[in-house]
Amino acid sequence: MAEAATGFLELLKSCIVWSWTYLWTVWFFIVLFLVYILRVPLKINDNLSTVSMFLNTLTPKFYVALTGTSSLISGLILIFEWWYFRKYGTSFIEQVSVSHLRPLLGGVDNNSSNNSNSSNGDSDSNRQSVSECKVWRNPLNLFRGAEYNRYTWVTGREPLTYYDMNLSAQDHQTFFTCDSDHLRPADAIMQKAWRERNPQARISAAHEALEINEIRSRVEVPLIASSTIWEIKLLPKCATAYILLAEEEATTIAEAEKLFKQALKAGDGCYRRSQQLQHHGSQYEAQHRRDTNVLVYIKRRLAMCARRLGRTREAVKMMRDLMKEFPLLSMFNIHENLLEALLELQAYADVQAVLAKYDDISLPKSATICYTAALLKARAVSDKFSPEAASRRGLSTAEMNAVEAIHRAVEFNPHVPKYLLEMKSLILPPEHILKRGDSEAIAYAFFHLAHWKRVEGALNLLHCTWEGTFRMIPYPLEKGHLFYPYPICTETADRELLPSFHEVSVYPKKELPFFILFTAGLCSFTAMLALLTHQFPELMGVFAKAMIDIFCLAEFRDWNCKSIFMRVEDELEIPPAPQSQHFPN
């Protein structure tokens, strides 16, 4: 019995919710009709006349107090709404109305309606959103000594933030050190050097590590039973010390390349020795993993040196060989270096082959992959593209594919077009980037702007189509079109990664909610009324009474006139006019 009653109540509630959702207009007219029918029993006219008499007896002081109080209340609401918006990024009234009033009015509660899919789709989306807020190592990062420091010498500005350099120090400790470094004096010194904040202290430590390896140790080797000889054996060079000097002490790319070549000799020897001993225990396995990271880093930076010095084909070969030798080390994102070098060679077929391998849904996307794919598709139609002609005849299939690729790229990172179209000035890219953030846009445009300029009409096509992406996404903070929703955490991380003299690009713009604008307008309007009422009490009293007469007593006056006319007709016994006659104009 109880279950039947509960089911009936649920059915009644669902019917009421359904009727309120779809038939609210019918309800509204029914209420108006009932009020009109019951106007005599409810004595609406008498009540209106009483209210009118009461309002006519009010003094201007009442209006001053009323408008002042409403202005104060709306001002307090405005202050609270503004504080809540600055702290949480949303309107409190809007959030309460969506969270509590919307389910009561029949709105769909996403949290309750998607419980069955929360373990799959929602968890994957949340995991992807969190991973997108992760800070990544910039695969196209510059050299500190040869490029970042030279910028500081010329401009007096620091292109790198402390947060960015601290992340680099953590990366160096992760890639270039292991638990057994204390067994080798040079590696022990370098382990401390990577934690040093002062650049000169790091460079001095690297020189000290190299000097230790210059000490010659005598090893007694008995070759003949009756005599012994002394063999001179050199300790292995410290590859990480050369890496530090190449990164921070070398003032030109050529000097950095020489130091990296010396680091390659030392690192290759350590890698071969640890490769033979990697299965002898966890300690040797950690050493081999560290030596592998060192070798890959050296070869990648050598390829980047060759690219900087104009030997692009040599750089492409080095990158391809490195990717074949170490296919599992995707954390360095060497394919993005390869894409940039192939674009410099204008080897677009090879670029397409690389994209076909790495532009996969299972891999984390990047601005380099998305915008390079858009560039290749735009290249096929950009030289003959005209907005006027396209508006007349419509877009062809190739043009539609190019526009869709641009929309896809812009949705992934909406900050890039302003740098490619030179609507915003570029700065030196940081050593770390945030995917889909302003830092990634700077890192991409810094190297790829020349490739877009080289393709005739590509920037024109981008200029004509990139803003259409925002019309396709109604509310980017909650929805996505081709990708998951845009992360909210990008602005905070970008402000930490980018220097203070750069104006961080923010997307989407934090527009003021409607209720903040409404309360601000209400506060200003009521404050103005309070001031006018205080200064001109009699005039504002007359104005208020006139407005009341216009809006509140119009219907009462019409009804009163009709009732008087009907009483006059009854007293004089005037016959009603025939239906065919009309009153004269």
Coordinates of C-alpha atoms in Angstrom, one line a residue:
M1 CA 0.0 0.0 0.0
A2 CA 2.8 2.4 0.9
E3 CA 4.6 1.5 -2.3
A4 CA 1.4 2.3 -4.3
A5 CA 1.1 5.7 -2.5
T6 CA 4.7 6.5 -3.1
G7 CA 4.4 5.6 -6.8
F8 CA 1.3 7.7 -7.1
L9 CA 3.0 10.7 -5.5
E10 CA 6.0 10.2 -7.9
L11 CA 3.6 10.1 -10.8
L12 CA 1.8 13.2 -9.7
K13 CA 5.1 15.0 -9.2
S14 CA 6.3 14.0 -12.6
C15 CA 3.0 15.2 -14.2
I16 CA 3.3 18.5 -12.4
V17 CA 6.9 18.9 -13.5
W18 CA 6.0 18.0 -17.1
S19 CA 3.1 20.4 -17.2
W20 CA 5.3 23.2 -15.7
T21 CA 8.1 22.5 -18.2
Y22 CA 6.0 22.4 -21.4
L23 CA 2.7 24.1 -20.5
W24 CA 3.8 27.1 -18.5
T25 CA 2.2 29.5 -20.9
V26 CA -1.1 27.7 -20.5
W27 CA -0.8 27.9 -16.8
F28 CA -0.1 31.6 -17.0
F29 CA -3.2 32.4 -19.1
I30 CA -5.3 30.2 -16.8
V31 CA -4.2 32.2 -13.8
L32 CA -4.9 35.4 -15.6
F33 CA -8.4 34.2 -16.6
L34 CA -9.2 33.1 -13.0
V35 CA -8.1 36.5 -11.6
Y36 CA -10.3 38.2 -14.1
I37 CA -13.3 36.0 -13.3
L38 CA -12.9 36.3 -9.6
R39 CA -12.2 40.0 -9.6
V40 CA -15.6 40.8 -8.0
P41 CA -15.5 38.2 -5.1
L42 CA -11.9 39.0 -4.4
K43 CA -12.7 42.7 -4.4
I44 CA -9.7 43.5 -6.5
N45 CA -11.0 46.8 -7.6
D46 CA -11.6 47.9 -4.0
N47 CA -8.2 46.7 -3.0
L48 CA -6.6 48.7 -5.8
S49 CA -8.5 51.8 -4.8
T50 CA -7.3 51.3 -1.2
V51 CA -3.8 50.8 -2.3
S52 CA -4.1 53.9 -4.5
M53 CA -5.4 56.0 -1.6
F54 CA -2.5 54.7 0.6
L55 CA 0.1 55.5 -2.0
N56 CA -1.3 59.0 -2.5
T57 CA -0.9 59.8 1.2
L58 CA 2.8 58.8 1.2
T59 CA 5.3 61.6 1.8
P60 CA 8.5 62.1 -0.2
K61 CA 10.5 61.0 2.9
F62 CA 9.1 57.5 2.3
Y63 CA 10.3 57.4 -1.2
V64 CA 13.8 58.6 -0.1
A65 CA 13.9 55.8 2.5
L66 CA 12.6 53.2 0.1
T67 CA 15.1 54.0 -2.7
G68 CA 17.9 54.4 -0.3
T69 CA 17.2 51.0 1.3
S70 CA 16.9 49.2 -2.0
S71 CA 20.1 50.9 -3.2
L72 CA 21.9 49.7 -0.1
I73 CA 20.6 46.1 -0.5
S74 CA 21.4 45.9 -4.2
G75 CA 24.9 47.3 -3.5
L76 CA 25.5 44.6 -0.9
I77 CA 24.4 42.0 -3.3
L78 CA 26.7 43.4 -5.9
I79 CA 29.7 43.4 -3.6
F80 CA 29.0 39.8 -2.6
E81 CA 28.4 38.7 -6.2
W82 CA 31.7 40.4 -7.3
W83 CA 33.7 38.7 -4.5
Y84 CA 32.2 35.3 -5.3
F85 CA 32.9 35.7 -9.0
R86 CA 36.5 36.8 -8.4
K87 CA 37.1 33.8 -6.1
Y88 CA 35.2 31.0 -7.9
G89 CA 34.7 32.4 -11.5
T90 CA 30.9 32.1 -11.5
S91 CA 27.8 33.9 -10.2
F92 CA 26.4 32.7 -6.9
I93 CA 22.8 33.5 -7.9
E94 CA 23.3 31.7 -11.2
Q95 CA 24.9 28.7 -9.5
V96 CA 22.1 28.4 -6.9
S97 CA 19.4 28.7 -9.6
V98 CA 21.1 26.1 -11.8
S99 CA 21.8 23.7 -8.9
H100 CA 18.6 24.0 -6.9
L101 CA 15.9 25.7 -8.8
R102 CA 16.5 24.1 -12.2
P103 CA 15.7 20.5 -10.9
L104 CA 12.5 21.8 -9.3
L105 CA 11.4 23.4 -12.5
G106 CA 12.0 20.3 -14.6
G107 CA 15.6 20.9 -15.7
V108 CA 17.9 18.0 -16.4
D109 CA 20.4 17.2 -13.7
N110 CA 23.5 16.1 -15.4
N111 CA 25.0 14.6 -12.3
S112 CA 21.9 12.4 -11.5
S113 CA 21.0 11.5 -15.1
N114 CA 24.5 10.3 -16.1
N115 CA 25.2 8.2 -13.1
S116 CA 25.4 5.1 -15.2
N117 CA 28.0 6.6 -17.5
S118 CA 30.0 8.4 -14.8
S119 CA 32.4 5.6 -14.3
N120 CA 33.3 5.6 -18.0
G121 CA 32.8 8.9 -19.9
D122 CA 33.0 11.4 -17.0
S123 CA 36.0 9.8 -15.4
D124 CA 37.8 9.7 -18.8
S125 CA 37.0 13.4 -19.4
N126 CA 38.1 14.4 -15.9
R127 CA 41.3 12.4 -16.3
Q128 CA 42.0 14.1 -19.6
S129 CA 41.2 17.5 -18.2
V130 CA 43.6 17.0 -15.3
S131 CA 46.3 15.7 -17.7
E132 CA 45.9 18.7 -19.9
C133 CA 46.7 21.0 -16.9
K134 CA 50.0 19.1 -16.6
V135 CA 53.1 21.2 -17.4
W136 CA 55.2 19.6 -20.2
R137 CA 58.8 20.1 -21.3
N138 CA 59.0 22.3 -24.3
P139 CA 60.5 20.2 -27.1
L140 CA 61.7 23.3 -28.9
N141 CA 63.2 25.0 -25.9
L142 CA 66.2 27.3 -26.5
F143 CA 69.7 27.2 -25.1
R144 CA 70.2 29.2 -21.9
G145 CA 73.7 30.4 -22.5
A146 CA 73.5 31.0 -26.3
E147 CA 70.0 32.3 -26.5
Y148 CA 68.2 33.2 -23.3
N149 CA 71.2 34.9 -21.7
R150 CA 72.0 36.8 -24.8
Y151 CA 68.4 38.2 -24.7
T152 CA 69.0 39.3 -21.1
W153 CA 72.3 41.0 -22.0
V154 CA 70.6 43.0 -24.8
T155 CA 67.3 43.9 -23.2
G156 CA 67.9 43.6 -19.5
R157 CA 64.8 41.4 -19.1
E158 CA 64.7 37.9 -17.8
P159 CA 62.9 35.7 -20.3
L160 CA 62.6 32.8 -17.9
T161 CA 60.6 32.8 -14.6
Y162 CA 61.8 31.1 -11.4
Y163 CA 59.0 28.6 -11.6
D164 CA 60.0 27.6 -15.1
M165 CA 63.7 27.2 -14.2
N166 CA 62.7 25.3 -11.0
L167 CA 60.8 22.8 -13.2
S168 CA 63.9 22.4 -15.4
A169 CA 66.0 21.7 -12.3
Q170 CA 63.6 19.0 -11.3
D171 CA 63.7 17.5 -14.8
H172 CA 67.5 17.4 -14.7
Q173 CA 67.5 15.7 -11.4
T174 CA 65.0 13.1 -12.7
F175 CA 66.8 12.4 -16.0
F176 CA 70.5 12.8 -15.2
T177 CA 70.8 11.4 -11.7
C178 CA 70.3 8.1 -9.9
D179 CA 70.8 6.5 -6.5
S180 CA 74.2 5.2 -7.2
D181 CA 75.8 8.6 -8.1
H182 CA 77.6 8.7 -4.8
L183 CA 79.9 5.8 -6.0
R184 CA 81.4 8.1 -8.7
P185 CA 82.8 11.4 -7.4
A186 CA 82.0 13.4 -10.6
D187 CA 78.4 12.3 -10.6
A188 CA 78.0 13.1 -6.9
I189 CA 79.2 16.6 -7.6
M190 CA 76.8 16.9 -10.5
Q191 CA 73.9 15.7 -8.4
K192 CA 74.5 18.7 -6.2
A193 CA 75.0 21.0 -9.1
W194 CA 71.6 20.3 -10.6
R195 CA 70.0 21.6 -7.3
E196 CA 72.0 24.8 -7.3
R197 CA 70.0 28.0 -7.9
N198 CA 73.0 30.2 -8.8
P199 CA 74.1 29.7 -12.4
Q200 CA 77.7 30.4 -11.6
A201 CA 77.7 27.8 -8.9
R202 CA 76.4 25.2 -11.3
I203 CA 79.0 26.1 -13.9
S204 CA 81.8 25.9 -11.3
A205 CA 80.5 22.5 -10.1
A206 CA 80.6 21.2 -13.7
H207 CA 84.2 22.3 -14.1
E208 CA 85.1 20.7 -10.8
A209 CA 83.5 17.4 -12.0
L210 CA 85.6 17.5 -15.2
E211 CA 88.8 18.2 -13.2
I212 CA 88.2 15.2 -11.1
N213 CA 88.2 13.0 -14.2
E214 CA 91.5 14.4 -15.3
I215 CA 93.2 12.8 -12.2
R216 CA 95.1 9.8 -13.3
S217 CA 95.0 6.7 -11.2
R218 CA 97.9 4.2 -11.3
V219 CA 96.8 0.5 -11.4
E220 CA 99.4 -2.1 -10.7
V221 CA 99.2 -4.8 -13.4
P222 CA 101.6 -7.8 -13.1
L223 CA 102.5 -8.7 -16.6
I224 CA 105.6 -10.7 -15.9
A225 CA 106.2 -12.7 -12.7
S226 CA 109.5 -11.1 -12.0
S227 CA 108.4 -7.5 -12.6
T228 CA 105.5 -5.2 -12.6
I229 CA 104.6 -2.2 -14.7
W230 CA 102.4 0.7 -14.0
E231 CA 99.5 1.3 -16.4
I232 CA 98.0 4.7 -16.7
K233 CA 94.2 4.5 -16.7
L234 CA 91.9 7.6 -17.3
L235 CA 88.7 7.8 -15.5
P236 CA 85.6 8.2 -17.8
K237 CA 84.5 11.7 -18.6
C238 CA 81.4 13.1 -17.0
A239 CA 78.8 13.6 -19.7
T240 CA 76.3 15.5 -17.6
A241 CA 79.0 18.1 -16.8
Y242 CA 79.5 18.8 -20.5
I243 CA 75.7 19.0 -20.9
L244 CA 75.5 21.7 -18.2
L245 CA 78.3 23.7 -19.7
A246 CA 76.8 23.4 -23.2
E247 CA 73.5 24.6 -22.0
E248 CA 74.6 27.5 -19.7
E249 CA 78.2 28.5 -20.3
A250 CA 78.4 28.4 -24.1
T251 CA 77.6 31.8 -25.6
T252 CA 77.1 30.6 -29.2
I253 CA 75.4 27.6 -30.7
A254 CA 78.7 26.5 -32.3
E255 CA 80.4 26.3 -28.8
A256 CA 77.4 24.4 -27.5
E257 CA 77.7 21.9 -30.3
K258 CA 81.4 21.3 -29.5
L259 CA 80.6 20.6 -25.9
F260 CA 77.7 18.3 -26.8
K261 CA 80.0 16.3 -29.1
Q262 CA 82.4 15.8 -26.2
A263 CA 79.4 14.9 -24.0
L264 CA 78.3 12.4 -26.7
K265 CA 81.7 10.5 -26.5
A266 CA 81.5 10.3 -22.8
G267 CA 77.8 9.4 -22.7
D268 CA 78.0 6.8 -25.4
G269 CA 80.8 5.0 -23.4
C270 CA 78.8 5.0 -20.2
Y271 CA 75.7 3.8 -22.0
R272 CA 77.5 0.8 -23.5
R273 CA 79.0 -0.2 -20.2
S274 CA 75.7 0.1 -18.3
Q275 CA 73.9 -1.8 -21.1
Q276 CA 76.1 -4.8 -20.4
L277 CA 75.4 -4.7 -16.7
Q278 CA 71.8 -3.7 -16.6
H279 CA 70.5 -7.2 -15.7
H280 CA 72.9 -7.6 -12.7
G281 CA 70.6 -5.8 -10.3
S282 CA 68.3 -2.9 -9.7
Q283 CA 71.2 -0.5 -9.1
Y284 CA 72.7 -1.3 -12.5
E285 CA 69.3 -1.0 -14.1
A286 CA 68.8 2.5 -12.7
Q287 CA 72.3 3.5 -14.0
H288 CA 71.3 2.2 -17.5
R289 CA 68.1 4.1 -17.4
R290 CA 69.9 7.3 -16.4
D291 CA 72.6 6.7 -19.1
T292 CA 69.9 6.2 -21.7
N293 CA 68.2 9.5 -20.8
V294 CA 71.6 11.3 -21.0
L295 CA 72.4 9.8 -24.4
V296 CA 69.0 10.6 -25.9
Y297 CA 69.2 14.2 -24.6
I298 CA 72.6 14.7 -26.0
K299 CA 71.7 13.4 -29.5
R300 CA 68.5 15.5 -29.5
R301 CA 70.3 18.7 -28.6
L302 CA 73.0 18.0 -31.2
A303 CA 70.2 17.7 -33.8
M304 CA 68.8 21.0 -32.6
C305 CA 72.3 22.6 -32.9
A306 CA 72.5 21.4 -36.5
R307 CA 69.1 22.8 -37.2
R308 CA 70.1 26.2 -35.7
L309 CA 73.3 26.3 -37.7
G310 CA 71.4 25.7 -41.0
R311 CA 72.3 22.0 -41.5
T312 CA 68.6 21.0 -41.6
R313 CA 69.0 17.8 -43.6
E314 CA 71.7 16.6 -41.2
A315 CA 69.3 17.5 -38.3
V316 CA 66.5 15.5 -39.9
K317 CA 68.7 12.4 -40.3
M318 CA 69.8 12.6 -36.7
M319 CA 66.3 12.9 -35.4
R320 CA 65.1 10.0 -37.6
D321 CA 67.9 7.8 -36.4
L322 CA 67.2 8.7 -32.8
M323 CA 63.6 7.9 -33.1
K324 CA 64.4 4.5 -34.6
E325 CA 67.0 3.7 -32.0
F326 CA 64.8 4.7 -29.0
P327 CA 61.2 4.4 -30.2
L328 CA 59.7 4.1 -26.7
L329 CA 61.1 7.4 -25.4
S330 CA 58.2 9.6 -26.4
M331 CA 58.6 11.9 -23.4
F332 CA 61.1 14.1 -25.3
N333 CA 58.5 14.6 -28.2
I334 CA 61.3 14.4 -30.8
H335 CA 58.6 14.1 -33.5
E336 CA 57.8 17.8 -33.0
N337 CA 61.4 18.7 -33.7
L338 CA 61.2 16.6 -36.8
L339 CA 58.0 18.2 -38.0
E340 CA 59.5 21.7 -37.7
A341 CA 62.7 20.6 -39.6
L342 CA 60.7 19.0 -42.4
L343 CA 58.6 22.1 -42.8
E344 CA 61.8 24.1 -43.2
L345 CA 62.8 21.7 -46.0
Q346 CA 59.3 22.0 -47.5
A347 CA 59.1 18.2 -47.5
Y348 CA 55.3 18.2 -47.1
A349 CA 54.9 14.6 -48.0
D350 CA 57.2 13.5 -45.2
V351 CA 55.4 15.9 -42.8
Q352 CA 52.1 14.2 -43.8
A353 CA 53.7 10.8 -43.1
V354 CA 54.8 11.8 -39.6
L355 CA 51.4 13.3 -38.9
A356 CA 49.7 10.0 -39.9
K357 CA 51.8 8.2 -37.3
Y358 CA 51.5 10.7 -34.4
D359 CA 48.1 12.4 -35.0
D360 CA 46.2 9.6 -33.3
I361 CA 43.4 9.8 -30.7
S362 CA 45.4 7.7 -28.2
L363 CA 48.3 10.2 -28.0
P364 CA 48.2 13.5 -26.3
K365 CA 47.5 16.2 -28.8
S366 CA 49.7 19.3 -29.2
A367 CA 49.5 22.6 -31.1
T368 CA 52.3 21.5 -33.4
I369 CA 50.3 18.4 -34.5
C370 CA 46.9 20.2 -34.9
Y371 CA 48.2 23.3 -36.6
T372 CA 50.6 21.5 -38.9
A373 CA 47.7 19.3 -40.1
A374 CA 45.7 22.5 -40.7
L375 CA 48.6 24.0 -42.6
L376 CA 48.9 21.1 -44.9
K377 CA 45.2 21.1 -45.7
A378 CA 45.1 24.9 -46.1
R379 CA 48.1 24.6 -48.5
A380 CA 46.0 22.7 -51.0
V381 CA 43.4 25.6 -51.4
S382 CA 44.9 28.7 -49.9
D383 CA 46.5 30.1 -53.0
K384 CA 43.1 30.3 -54.8
F385 CA 40.9 31.0 -51.8
S386 CA 38.8 34.1 -51.9
P387 CA 36.1 35.0 -49.3
E388 CA 34.0 36.8 -51.8
A389 CA 34.1 33.8 -54.2
A390 CA 33.4 31.3 -51.5
S391 CA 30.4 33.3 -50.3
R392 CA 28.9 33.3 -53.8
R393 CA 29.6 29.7 -54.8
G394 CA 30.0 28.0 -51.4
L395 CA 32.9 26.0 -50.1
S396 CA 34.4 23.1 -52.1
T397 CA 35.2 19.8 -50.5
A398 CA 38.9 20.7 -50.1
E399 CA 38.1 24.1 -48.7
M400 CA 35.7 22.6 -46.3
N401 CA 38.3 20.1 -45.1
A402 CA 40.8 23.0 -44.6
V403 CA 38.3 25.0 -42.7
E404 CA 37.4 22.1 -40.5
A405 CA 41.1 21.4 -39.8
I406 CA 41.5 25.1 -38.8
H407 CA 38.5 24.9 -36.5
R408 CA 39.9 21.8 -34.9
A409 CA 43.3 23.4 -34.3
V410 CA 41.7 26.6 -32.9
E411 CA 39.5 24.6 -30.6
F412 CA 42.5 22.8 -29.2
N413 CA 44.5 26.0 -28.7
P414 CA 42.7 29.2 -29.3
H415 CA 45.7 31.4 -28.5
V416 CA 47.8 30.5 -31.6
P417 CA 46.0 32.5 -34.3
K418 CA 46.7 35.9 -32.7
Y419 CA 50.4 35.2 -32.8
L420 CA 50.4 33.7 -36.4
L421 CA 48.3 36.7 -37.6
E422 CA 50.7 39.0 -35.7
M423 CA 47.9 40.5 -33.7
K424 CA 50.0 40.0 -30.6
S425 CA 53.8 40.3 -30.2
L426 CA 55.9 37.2 -29.7
I427 CA 58.4 36.6 -26.9
L428 CA 61.0 33.9 -26.4
P429 CA 59.3 30.6 -25.6
P430 CA 59.6 29.2 -22.0
E431 CA 61.4 25.9 -21.2
H432 CA 58.0 24.4 -20.2
I433 CA 54.6 24.8 -21.7
L434 CA 51.0 24.1 -20.8
K435 CA 49.1 22.3 -23.6
R436 CA 46.2 24.4 -24.9
G437 CA 47.7 27.4 -23.1
D438 CA 49.3 30.7 -24.0
S439 CA 52.8 29.2 -23.3
E440 CA 52.3 26.5 -25.9
A441 CA 50.9 29.0 -28.4
I442 CA 54.1 31.1 -28.0
A443 CA 56.4 28.1 -28.4
Y444 CA 54.6 27.0 -31.6
A445 CA 54.3 30.4 -33.3
F446 CA 57.9 31.3 -32.5
F447 CA 59.2 28.6 -34.8
H448 CA 56.2 28.0 -37.2
L449 CA 55.2 31.5 -38.1
A450 CA 57.8 31.4 -41.0
H451 CA 56.3 28.2 -42.3
W452 CA 52.8 29.7 -42.4
K453 CA 54.1 32.8 -44.2
R454 CA 55.9 30.6 -46.8
V455 CA 52.6 29.0 -47.8
E456 CA 50.8 31.5 -50.0
G457 CA 47.3 32.5 -48.7
A458 CA 47.5 30.3 -45.6
L459 CA 47.4 33.2 -43.2
N460 CA 44.6 34.8 -45.2
L461 CA 42.5 31.6 -44.9
L462 CA 43.3 31.4 -41.2
H463 CA 42.2 35.0 -40.8
C464 CA 38.9 34.5 -42.5
T465 CA 37.9 31.3 -40.7
W466 CA 39.5 31.0 -37.2
E467 CA 36.9 33.0 -35.4
G468 CA 34.1 30.8 -36.6
T469 CA 35.3 28.2 -34.1
F470 CA 33.9 30.2 -31.2
R471 CA 30.4 30.3 -32.8
M472 CA 30.4 26.5 -33.0
I473 CA 31.1 26.1 -29.3
P474 CA 28.2 27.7 -27.3
Y475 CA 29.9 27.7 -23.9
P476 CA 33.5 26.5 -24.0
L477 CA 33.8 26.1 -20.2
E478 CA 31.2 23.4 -20.1
K479 CA 31.1 21.9 -23.6
G480 CA 33.5 20.9 -26.3
H481 CA 33.0 20.2 -29.9
L482 CA 35.9 18.2 -31.2
F483 CA 37.9 18.0 -27.9
Y484 CA 37.0 17.8 -24.3
P485 CA 36.1 21.1 -22.5
Y486 CA 38.8 23.7 -22.3
P487 CA 40.7 23.5 -18.9
I488 CA 40.1 26.4 -16.5
C489 CA 43.6 26.0 -14.9
T490 CA 45.6 27.3 -17.9
E491 CA 45.5 30.9 -17.0
T492 CA 47.1 30.4 -13.6
A493 CA 49.8 28.1 -14.9
D494 CA 50.6 30.4 -17.8
R495 CA 51.1 33.3 -15.5
E496 CA 53.7 31.2 -13.6
L497 CA 55.5 30.1 -16.8
L498 CA 55.6 33.4 -18.7
P499 CA 57.5 36.5 -17.7
S500 CA 55.8 39.4 -16.1
F501 CA 56.3 41.8 -19.0
H502 CA 54.2 39.6 -21.2
E503 CA 50.4 40.0 -21.3
V504 CA 49.0 36.5 -20.8
S505 CA 46.3 35.6 -23.3
V506 CA 43.2 34.3 -21.5
Y507 CA 40.5 32.1 -23.1
P508 CA 37.7 32.1 -22.7
K509 CA 37.3 35.7 -21.5
K510 CA 35.7 35.8 -18.0
E511 CA 32.6 37.8 -18.9
L512 CA 30.6 39.2 -16.0
P513 CA 27.5 37.2 -15.3
F514 CA 24.1 38.6 -15.9
F515 CA 23.2 38.9 -12.2
I516 CA 26.3 41.1 -11.5
L517 CA 25.3 43.4 -14.3
F518 CA 21.7 43.4 -13.1
T519 CA 22.6 44.2 -9.5
A520 CA 25.0 46.9 -10.6
G521 CA 22.3 48.5 -12.8
L522 CA 19.7 48.1 -10.0
C523 CA 22.1 49.6 -7.4
S524 CA 22.9 52.6 -9.7
F525 CA 19.3 53.2 -10.7
T526 CA 18.0 53.1 -7.1
A527 CA 20.9 55.3 -5.9
M528 CA 20.0 57.8 -8.6
L529 CA 16.4 57.8 -7.6
A530 CA 17.3 58.2 -3.9
L531 CA 19.5 61.2 -4.8
L532 CA 16.8 62.8 -7.0
T533 CA 14.1 62.2 -4.4
H534 CA 16.2 63.8 -1.7
Q535 CA 17.0 66.8 -3.8
F536 CA 13.6 67.3 -5.4
P537 CA 11.1 65.6 -3.1
E538 CA 7.9 67.3 -4.4
L539 CA 8.8 66.8 -8.0
M540 CA 9.7 63.1 -7.5
G541 CA 6.5 62.6 -5.4
V542 CA 4.4 63.9 -8.3
F543 CA 6.3 61.7 -10.7
A544 CA 5.9 58.6 -8.5
K545 CA 2.1 59.2 -8.2
A546 CA 1.8 59.7 -11.9
M547 CA 3.6 56.4 -12.6
I548 CA 1.4 54.6 -10.1
D549 CA -1.7 56.1 -11.7
I550 CA -0.5 55.0 -15.2
F551 CA 0.6 51.4 -14.4
C552 CA -1.6 50.4 -11.4
L553 CA -4.9 52.2 -11.9
A554 CA -5.4 52.1 -15.6
E555 CA -7.5 48.9 -15.5
F556 CA -9.4 50.2 -12.5
R557 CA -10.3 53.5 -14.2
D558 CA -11.5 51.6 -17.3
W559 CA -13.7 49.3 -15.3
N560 CA -15.0 52.3 -13.2
C561 CA -16.0 54.2 -16.4
K562 CA -17.8 51.2 -17.8
S563 CA -19.8 50.6 -14.5
I564 CA -20.8 54.3 -14.3
F565 CA -22.0 54.2 -17.9
M566 CA -24.0 51.0 -17.3
R567 CA -25.7 52.6 -14.2
V568 CA -26.6 55.7 -16.2
E569 CA -28.2 53.4 -18.9
D570 CA -30.2 51.6 -16.3
E571 CA -31.5 54.8 -14.7
L572 CA -32.5 56.4 -18.0
E573 CA -33.7 53.1 -19.5
I574 CA -31.8 53.7 -22.7
P575 CA -32.3 50.8 -25.1
P576 CA -29.2 49.0 -26.2
A577 CA -27.9 49.9 -29.7
P578 CA -28.6 47.5 -32.5
Q579 CA -25.8 45.2 -33.6
S580 CA -25.6 46.8 -37.1
Q581 CA -25.2 50.3 -35.9
H582 CA -21.9 51.8 -34.9
F583 CA -20.9 54.8 -32.8
P584 CA -19.9 57.8 -34.8
N585 CA -16.2 58.7 -34.9

